[in-house]
Amino acid sequence: MSLSSIIGAAGSALTASQSRIAVANLNVANADDATYTRKTVTSAVSTTTQSLSNATILRVADAYLSKTVLKTAAAAGGDAVTDNYLQSYDAALGSTATGDDVSSLVSAFQTALTALSSSVDATSKAQLVSDASDLAQGIKSLSGEVQALRTQANTQIETTVGTINQTLKSLASLNDQIATVTAQGGDTTSLEDQRDAALTTLSGLMGVSSYVTADNQLRVYTTGGDALLGTTAATLSYTASSQLGAGATYPGSISGILLNGKDITASQTAGELGALVTLRDQSLPAQQDQLDQLAGALIAQVNAVTNTGTSVPAPANLTSSGTVSASDALSATGTLRVAVTDSAGKVVSTQDLDLSSYAAVGDLVTALNGVSGLTAAIGSDGKLTIATTDSANGVALADDGAAISARFGFNDLFTGSTASDIGVSARLAGDASGLPTAALSTTATLATGDLALASGDSTVADALSSLLTTAVSFAATGSQDAKTVSLASYASGFVSQAATLISTASTTSAASTAANDAAVSRLQNLTAVNVDEELANITQYQTQYEANAQLISIAKELFETLVNMVS
């Protein structure tokens, strides 16, 4: 080998050693950066006599492990969001320890109903109305929390869409930078690290599929196959409603998530975005539906019983819970008994009305005005009121299969029709003594002066006491099948199902987070920097550098000696 070849080879080795030392120092400097991948240097042989030239910097990577990290990031991101929301829902559910969960409130109400049946007195009535108020407020409050969580999820969807757009723009910019640096023959490994980190972030947000082209350009698609990143970044758009009610649904009153104008909401099932859509449109509405079923059945069943009775003494007036019009069709049959009673429950006047004779509500109002001692009218607010002309007397109703009192809600305990508007009658909340516990006598010979209402009568109270244990039909909703169970059992099942849902979300989130952590750990074990190893490499590269430098020095001395000899 000639001296010039020795000097050339040693010079190439010096250059390679310098590159390796620089890269090893770069590795050590970035050892604490979780997004940084270890870099290595390769050198190609240019001739048979000159080696270690044309050094190239490479990233340590594993395509399979990288794909696993992306996949598990999407699952972990979505499951964490679901768990977070359901933990908030868990707090709103209350607990059996404090007695403020729906099941406990139903049990307290049932206990009060039993106590009322045993003793129809002021204390029992007050306790029943109080427990009914607590139950109604508990259901209504929980319904409000469900809608608040839906609204929060809806708002977060808009925020997440904004973050996705920013991430896509960042990926597009990194693609452009990589293309530019590649064309200039520069090192793109750090840019590729940044691109991988941004892709992992994007995957956690919405779940994606991706690949890198032959010219090192990243391409990204939704799990539904829509392009997110090609030569340019796509744009998602979404405008959140300020407040969602129980009736707000997608599609319908809730707008869709658009990708370049195309609605992709239905295909979003992974990542944070998919979890938020599922919570807003499925998981939380299913809880609302069950609450509505419970509230609707409770209102209907309880009011159906209370409207068959009256308080003792009877109230001076009865007002409908809903609005009516004189032209509304009555379409009723059977007999409605109307009685005006004194404070002792004795008949002042009474009349049986044949309901089949009245075609419209206005006809019934006219007939009521014909009962001695009564007036009836539909007010400007649309409410039908029946009142005694003497405030010392009261009015009581009893019908034979017509359920007129229930139709107008004269003696409702609960108001509203769903979980979002359930409440207790303002009249009873202000004066529990007006709670209907007795029934107007239906004796055919009932006449003026007869006892129509007995102070100790517990007919309605007895019917109420067995109400919550009576089987009721519930339609299928959410994850619940159609069933026929008691109100108490349905309430208990609702709380149990909610607890299972919350527990499952927590377990699933922990498992998916652990899977993602394991995938990240496996990838980092391969790609992360080992400082001790890099320091050892630096020492080795420095030794190689010094050896090659010494070789050049020796070759130079030999060359000078030869020149002197020739001279």
XYZ file of C-alpha atoms in Angstrom:
567
model
C 0.000 0.000 0.000
C 1.382 3.383 -0.961
C 1.866 6.179 1.541
C -0.800 8.253 -0.202
C -3.260 5.371 0.167
C -2.392 5.069 3.848
C -2.927 8.780 4.368
C -6.236 8.663 2.437
C -7.557 5.689 4.366
C -6.519 7.165 7.696
C -8.093 10.495 6.734
C -11.375 8.787 5.920
C -11.186 6.961 9.236
C -10.576 10.267 11.023
C -13.667 11.738 9.382
C -15.736 8.708 10.313
C -14.499 8.834 13.918
C -15.367 12.504 14.115
C -18.882 11.750 12.869
C -19.316 8.933 15.356
C -18.056 11.069 18.241
C -20.421 13.904 17.250
C -23.397 11.559 16.995
C -22.536 9.843 20.298
C -22.340 13.245 21.999
C -25.716 14.150 20.445
C -27.178 10.924 21.820
C -25.923 11.686 25.330
C -27.220 15.270 25.167
C -30.744 14.026 24.244
C -30.857 11.008 26.533
C -33.677 12.519 28.628
C -35.883 13.340 25.620
C -38.563 10.636 25.364
C -39.207 11.494 21.698
C -35.546 11.184 20.688
C -34.296 7.993 19.066
C -30.701 6.822 19.270
C -28.629 7.676 16.184
C -25.896 5.578 14.602
C -23.327 6.187 11.871
C -22.668 3.905 8.912
C -19.731 4.262 6.514
C -19.425 2.904 2.988
C -16.205 1.622 1.369
C -15.315 3.752 -1.630
C -12.357 1.719 -3.046
C -10.456 -1.451 -2.281
C -7.656 0.526 -0.773
C -9.598 3.366 0.890
C -12.276 2.623 3.486
C -14.586 4.226 6.056
C -15.828 7.077 3.931
C -19.245 8.546 3.077
C -20.647 8.378 6.665
C -24.486 8.330 6.982
C -26.516 9.022 10.144
C -29.387 6.585 10.797
C -32.178 6.347 13.384
C -32.644 3.206 15.451
C -36.280 2.269 14.766
C -38.734 -0.624 14.597
C -41.755 -0.282 12.320
C -43.784 -2.977 14.092
C -43.256 -1.549 17.577
C -44.011 1.959 16.285
C -47.333 0.765 14.846
C -48.130 -0.930 18.169
C -47.471 2.319 20.033
C -49.841 4.189 17.701
C -52.579 1.584 18.095
C -52.335 1.419 21.881
C -52.118 5.228 22.125
C -55.526 5.501 20.445
C -57.068 2.976 22.848
C -55.441 4.528 25.926
C -56.445 8.057 24.914
C -60.079 7.132 24.376
C -60.395 4.939 27.458
C -58.840 7.606 29.680
C -61.406 10.166 28.511
C -64.282 7.733 29.107
C -62.994 6.880 32.572
C -62.583 10.566 33.457
C -66.165 11.425 32.481
C -67.674 8.409 34.191
C -65.776 9.204 37.385
C -67.552 12.572 37.357
C -70.831 10.743 36.759
C -70.014 8.423 39.667
C -69.686 11.430 41.978
C -73.083 12.703 40.798
C -74.735 9.307 41.411
C -74.288 9.628 45.156
C -73.746 6.629 47.408
C -75.638 4.229 49.624
C -73.407 5.313 52.516
C -74.841 8.830 52.456
C -78.251 7.731 51.199
C -78.303 10.214 48.327
C -78.241 7.771 45.421
C -81.445 7.159 43.463
C -81.960 3.664 44.870
C -81.641 4.886 48.476
C -83.974 7.813 47.790
C -86.578 5.430 46.357
C -86.199 3.225 49.449
C -86.702 6.242 51.735
C -89.813 7.198 49.776
C -91.109 3.637 50.045
C -90.530 3.666 53.807
C -92.479 6.923 54.074
C -95.358 5.407 52.066
C -95.494 2.448 54.462
C -95.458 4.759 57.464
C -98.302 6.834 55.988
C -100.404 3.719 55.508
C -99.873 2.813 59.149
C -100.686 6.264 60.464
C -102.412 8.906 58.386
C -101.342 11.950 60.379
C -99.672 15.303 59.760
C -96.202 14.011 60.601
C -96.426 11.074 58.183
C -97.780 13.306 55.423
C -95.009 15.855 55.919
C -92.364 13.126 55.863
C -93.799 11.617 52.699
C -93.868 14.932 50.857
C -90.322 15.656 52.064
C -89.033 12.282 50.852
C -90.901 12.685 47.567
C -89.212 16.077 47.121
C -85.794 14.569 47.859
C -86.412 11.774 45.361
C -87.619 14.146 42.652
C -84.693 16.488 43.251
C -82.230 13.578 43.237
C -83.510 12.322 39.880
C -83.667 15.820 38.391
C -80.202 16.718 39.656
C -78.692 13.534 38.240
C -80.410 14.196 34.915
C -78.930 17.700 34.931
C -75.462 16.284 35.578
C -75.841 13.847 32.672
C -76.671 16.724 30.346
C -73.858 18.846 31.806
C -71.400 16.035 31.041
C -72.809 15.729 27.519
C -72.388 19.476 27.042
C -68.834 19.254 28.382
C -68.041 16.393 26.002
C -69.562 18.355 23.134
C -67.399 21.382 23.940
C -64.313 19.195 24.266
C -65.012 17.730 20.828
C -64.604 21.221 19.393
C -61.349 21.701 21.330
C -60.027 18.291 20.248
C -60.855 19.030 16.615
C -58.799 22.209 16.915
C -55.856 20.266 18.378
C -56.119 17.682 15.589
C -55.952 20.442 12.968
C -52.863 21.947 14.604
C -51.191 18.526 14.733
C -51.969 17.854 11.072
C -50.472 21.222 10.122
C -47.372 20.376 12.140
C -47.052 17.019 10.362
C -47.434 18.692 6.965
C -44.725 21.207 7.892
C -42.375 18.431 9.021
C -43.000 16.570 5.753
C -41.989 19.704 3.854
C -38.879 20.223 5.967
C -37.815 16.600 5.520
C -38.232 16.887 1.756
C -36.136 20.081 1.671
C -33.334 18.735 3.860
C -33.254 15.476 1.903
C -32.871 17.393 -1.364
C -29.932 19.271 0.189
C -28.308 16.012 1.285
C -28.712 16.845 5.000
C -29.604 14.806 8.070
C -33.396 14.373 8.574
C -33.341 12.053 11.578
C -34.247 14.723 14.157
C -37.150 15.880 11.973
C -38.316 12.281 11.682
C -38.273 12.007 15.488
C -40.483 15.095 15.724
C -42.805 13.681 13.072
C -43.177 10.372 14.905
C -43.979 12.197 18.153
C -46.631 14.321 16.419
C -48.118 11.197 14.803
C -48.358 9.509 18.224
C -50.147 12.589 19.571
C -52.568 12.506 16.637
C -53.248 8.809 17.132
C -54.208 9.405 20.754
C -56.606 12.117 19.637
C -58.570 10.247 16.984
C -57.043 6.952 15.921
C -55.387 6.803 12.491
C -53.630 4.589 9.972
C -50.420 5.740 8.308
C -47.422 4.838 6.164
C -44.225 6.473 4.876
C -43.677 6.724 1.127
C -40.476 5.808 -0.699
C -39.436 9.470 -0.687
C -39.877 9.645 3.116
C -43.248 11.451 3.143
C -45.814 10.527 5.807
C -49.380 9.776 4.723
C -52.189 9.619 7.311
C -55.811 8.407 7.078
C -58.755 8.105 9.434
C -59.750 4.605 10.499
C -62.638 5.064 8.062
C -60.218 5.565 5.152
C -60.496 9.334 4.686
C -57.235 11.164 3.947
C -55.951 13.393 6.730
C -52.447 14.083 5.434
C -51.344 13.825 1.828
C -49.340 16.465 0.032
C -51.265 18.895 2.261
C -53.108 18.637 5.591
C -56.867 18.191 5.621
C -59.041 20.337 7.902
C -61.686 19.173 10.371
C -64.424 21.512 11.532
C -66.990 21.401 14.317
C -69.093 23.984 16.122
C -70.324 22.970 19.558
C -73.737 23.927 20.901
C -73.563 26.036 24.045
C -75.917 23.754 25.980
C -77.324 20.288 25.330
C -80.719 19.219 26.597
C -82.023 15.682 26.956
C -83.685 15.970 23.544
C -80.513 17.048 21.718
C -79.284 14.249 19.447
C -76.916 13.551 16.575
C -77.884 13.501 13.788
C -80.483 16.177 14.283
C -79.983 19.122 16.591
C -76.264 18.365 17.061
C -74.060 19.161 14.064
C -71.578 16.716 12.579
C -67.779 16.668 12.577
C -66.748 17.609 9.055
C -63.568 16.629 7.218
C -63.173 18.882 4.210
C -66.981 19.176 4.225
C -67.720 15.443 4.719
C -69.472 14.325 7.910
C -67.237 11.721 9.588
C -68.907 11.689 13.017
C -70.263 8.150 12.761
C -66.833 6.691 11.919
C -65.127 8.200 14.973
C -64.764 5.346 17.434
C -61.120 5.556 18.555
C -58.956 8.005 20.458
C -60.172 10.946 22.508
C -62.477 12.150 19.737
C -64.175 8.765 19.381
C -64.641 8.474 23.144
C -66.183 11.945 23.371
C -68.618 11.199 20.542
C -69.601 7.884 22.162
C -70.131 9.537 25.540
C -72.219 12.342 24.067
C -74.336 10.220 21.725
C -74.526 6.789 23.362
C -73.244 6.195 26.900
C -74.676 9.269 28.626
C -77.963 9.309 26.659
C -78.473 5.675 27.703
C -78.259 6.779 31.343
C -80.673 9.624 30.628
C -83.123 7.240 28.966
C -83.147 4.975 32.001
C -83.649 7.942 34.311
C -86.527 9.111 32.128
C -88.102 5.665 32.294
C -87.817 5.620 36.076
C -89.120 9.178 36.463
C -91.944 8.664 33.964
C -93.123 5.467 35.636
C -92.839 6.999 39.113
C -94.845 10.073 38.117
C -97.524 8.099 36.291
C -97.942 5.357 38.895
C -98.005 7.608 41.952
C -100.251 10.250 40.389
C -102.666 7.599 39.147
C -103.199 6.575 42.775
C -103.292 10.029 44.376
C -105.830 11.190 41.786
C -108.279 8.540 42.993
C -108.381 10.200 46.404
C -108.669 13.403 48.322
C -107.312 14.981 51.440
C -109.399 15.199 54.616
C -110.783 17.784 54.912
C -111.147 18.279 51.161
C -109.407 21.319 49.590
C -111.423 24.438 48.764
C -110.259 24.246 45.155
C -108.666 21.878 42.673
C -106.495 23.099 39.795
C -105.332 21.044 36.823
C -101.625 20.405 36.493
C -101.659 20.909 32.731
C -103.311 23.351 30.378
C -106.577 22.655 28.580
C -108.937 24.352 26.170
C -112.713 24.379 26.215
C -112.688 22.906 22.705
C -110.535 19.902 23.670
C -112.376 16.629 23.089
C -113.349 14.900 26.345
C -113.998 11.399 24.963
C -114.813 9.974 28.387
C -117.381 7.492 29.656
C -118.511 6.477 33.111
C -119.668 8.542 36.023
C -117.858 11.366 37.797
C -119.053 11.972 41.356
C -118.571 15.545 42.546
C -119.125 16.409 46.196
C -118.967 19.569 48.236
C -118.110 18.651 51.833
C -117.754 20.553 55.072
C -114.733 20.512 57.393
C -116.054 17.338 59.060
C -116.280 15.504 55.735
C -120.078 15.598 55.535
C -121.872 16.195 52.243
C -123.052 19.736 51.537
C -124.047 18.865 47.986
C -123.256 16.078 45.558
C -123.967 15.183 41.969
C -123.033 12.310 39.641
C -122.136 13.444 36.135
C -122.575 11.123 33.136
C -119.362 11.832 31.221
C -120.627 10.317 27.993
C -122.938 13.328 27.728
C -120.050 15.764 27.284
C -118.209 16.005 23.967
C -115.662 18.644 24.989
C -113.932 19.956 28.084
C -116.087 23.070 27.910
C -119.203 20.900 28.296
C -117.739 19.394 31.475
C -116.972 22.862 32.820
C -120.601 23.854 32.237
C -121.809 20.745 34.064
C -119.488 21.435 37.021
C -120.878 24.933 37.282
C -124.280 23.308 37.654
C -123.243 21.560 40.887
C -124.566 23.455 43.901
C -121.828 25.268 45.796
C -119.204 24.996 42.991
C -117.727 27.146 40.272
C -115.473 25.924 37.458
C -113.490 27.862 34.872
C -110.485 27.675 32.579
C -108.185 30.557 33.509
C -106.038 32.737 31.277
C -103.165 30.382 32.057
C -105.110 27.473 30.551
C -105.585 25.729 33.910
C -108.976 24.295 34.859
C -109.997 25.216 38.403
C -112.902 23.828 40.406
C -113.627 25.850 43.543
C -116.275 25.959 46.291
C -118.333 29.113 46.607
C -117.867 28.894 50.391
C -114.180 28.684 51.335
C -115.098 26.791 54.503
C -116.127 23.836 52.356
C -114.088 21.544 50.141
C -114.472 19.737 46.825
C -113.801 16.040 46.273
C -114.032 13.839 43.180
C -114.523 10.150 42.549
C -114.889 8.606 39.108
C -115.978 5.235 37.863
C -113.374 4.166 35.305
C -113.104 7.586 33.684
C -109.931 8.749 35.496
C -110.981 12.375 35.022
C -109.044 13.526 38.056
C -105.917 11.810 36.769
C -106.445 13.244 33.294
C -106.437 16.786 34.604
C -103.973 16.087 37.426
C -106.102 17.675 40.139
C -104.430 15.643 42.895
C -100.965 15.039 41.472
C -98.152 14.436 43.944
C -95.443 14.650 41.282
C -95.204 17.173 38.465
C -93.430 16.882 35.129
C -93.062 13.896 32.850
C -89.333 13.104 32.617
C -86.209 13.083 34.759
C -85.311 16.592 33.630
C -88.538 18.224 34.886
C -89.792 15.969 37.685
C -90.881 17.805 40.835
C -93.415 17.824 43.639
C -96.697 19.731 43.503
C -96.129 23.280 44.768
C -99.419 23.049 46.653
C -98.301 19.973 48.576
C -94.777 21.268 49.060
C -96.303 24.302 50.771
C -98.889 22.348 52.782
C -98.479 18.585 53.147
C -101.880 18.312 54.864
C -103.440 18.456 51.387
C -101.910 15.069 50.482
C -104.698 12.762 49.179
C -104.950 9.752 51.499
C -108.695 9.052 51.602
C -111.359 8.311 49.005
C -114.718 9.957 48.453
C -117.555 7.572 49.269
C -119.106 5.995 46.187
C -122.202 4.771 48.027
C -125.128 5.030 45.618
C -127.375 6.609 48.249
C -124.905 9.297 49.350
C -126.904 12.379 50.223
C -126.615 15.747 51.918
C -125.528 15.358 55.541
C -123.989 11.915 55.014
C -120.340 11.328 55.926
C -118.452 11.298 52.648
C -114.899 11.570 53.960
C -113.559 9.866 57.092
C -110.543 11.447 58.778
C -108.931 8.069 59.429
C -109.547 6.719 55.930
C -106.286 5.303 54.504
C -107.670 3.876 51.254
C -105.316 5.861 49.031
C -102.439 5.650 51.531
C -102.764 1.842 51.488
C -102.697 1.811 47.681
C -99.596 4.011 47.705
C -97.780 1.783 50.190
C -97.773 -1.172 47.797
C -97.068 0.934 44.732
C -93.266 0.661 44.585
C -93.370 -3.129 44.876
C -95.952 -3.551 42.109
C -94.578 -4.772 38.765
C -94.367 -2.148 36.031
C -93.418 -2.622 32.371
C -90.269 -0.791 31.240
C -89.193 -0.517 27.609
C -85.715 -1.505 26.430
C -83.230 1.351 26.611
C -79.468 1.667 26.349
C -77.916 -1.597 27.484
C -81.070 -2.604 29.373
C -83.576 -5.063 27.947
C -87.318 -4.571 28.271
C -88.444 -5.775 31.685
C -91.370 -5.936 34.052
C -90.202 -5.168 37.570
C -91.136 -2.947 40.474
C -90.100 0.696 40.606
C -87.833 -0.098 43.534
C -86.160 -2.934 41.606
C -85.722 -0.765 38.529
C -84.104 1.976 40.596
C -81.796 -0.538 42.250
C -80.930 -2.066 38.874
C -80.215 1.371 37.425
C -77.714 2.180 40.171
C -76.126 -1.271 39.911
C -75.785 -1.011 36.124
C -74.275 2.476 36.418
C -71.757 1.213 38.978
C -70.783 -1.625 36.634
C -70.393 0.805 33.742
C -68.129 3.049 35.815
C -66.073 0.145 37.152
C -65.629 -1.346 33.682
C -64.458 1.995 32.310
C -61.873 2.297 35.071
C -60.604 -1.256 34.538
C -60.479 -0.841 30.764
C -58.596 2.442 31.037
C -56.043 0.937 33.402
C -55.514 -2.020 31.052
C -55.184 0.069 27.882
C -52.844 2.527 29.594
C -50.709 -0.376 30.783
C -50.651 -1.807 27.245
C -49.588 1.545 25.819
C -46.923 1.974 28.510
C -45.606 -1.511 27.730
C -45.491 -0.781 23.982
C -43.714 2.523 24.570
C -41.293 0.805 26.949
C -40.455 -1.908 24.414
C -39.842 0.681 21.730
C -37.729 2.833 24.029
C -35.693 -0.187 25.098
C -34.708 -0.444 21.463
C -34.468 3.220 20.507
C -33.627 5.069 23.718
C -30.119 6.219 24.528
C -27.988 4.202 26.962
C -25.664 6.864 28.358
C -23.081 4.377 29.677
C -22.928 2.677 26.295
C -22.579 5.981 24.456
C -19.797 7.164 26.785
C -17.976 3.891 26.188
C -18.421 4.394 22.434
C -17.053 7.933 22.667
C -13.950 6.582 24.407
C -13.556 3.927 21.696
C -14.062 6.446 18.870
C -11.549 8.807 20.442
C -9.011 5.966 20.620
C -9.671 5.175 16.957
C -9.287 8.829 16.092
C -5.981 9.061 17.922
C -4.709 5.858 16.275
C -5.572 7.116 12.796
C -4.089 10.496 13.586
C -0.882 8.732 14.671
C -0.918 6.697 11.446
C -1.173 9.877 9.374
C 1.676 11.385 11.385
C 3.881 8.336 10.770
C 3.015 8.269 7.084
C 3.843 11.953 6.869
C 7.260 11.371 8.482
C 7.971 8.502 6.093
C 6.937 10.644 3.149
C 9.240 13.470 4.295
C 12.099 10.974 4.761
C 11.617 9.658 1.225
C 11.570 13.178 -0.159
C 14.820 13.982 1.683
C 16.445 10.784 0.401
C 15.511 11.637 -3.165
C 16.821 15.133 -2.688
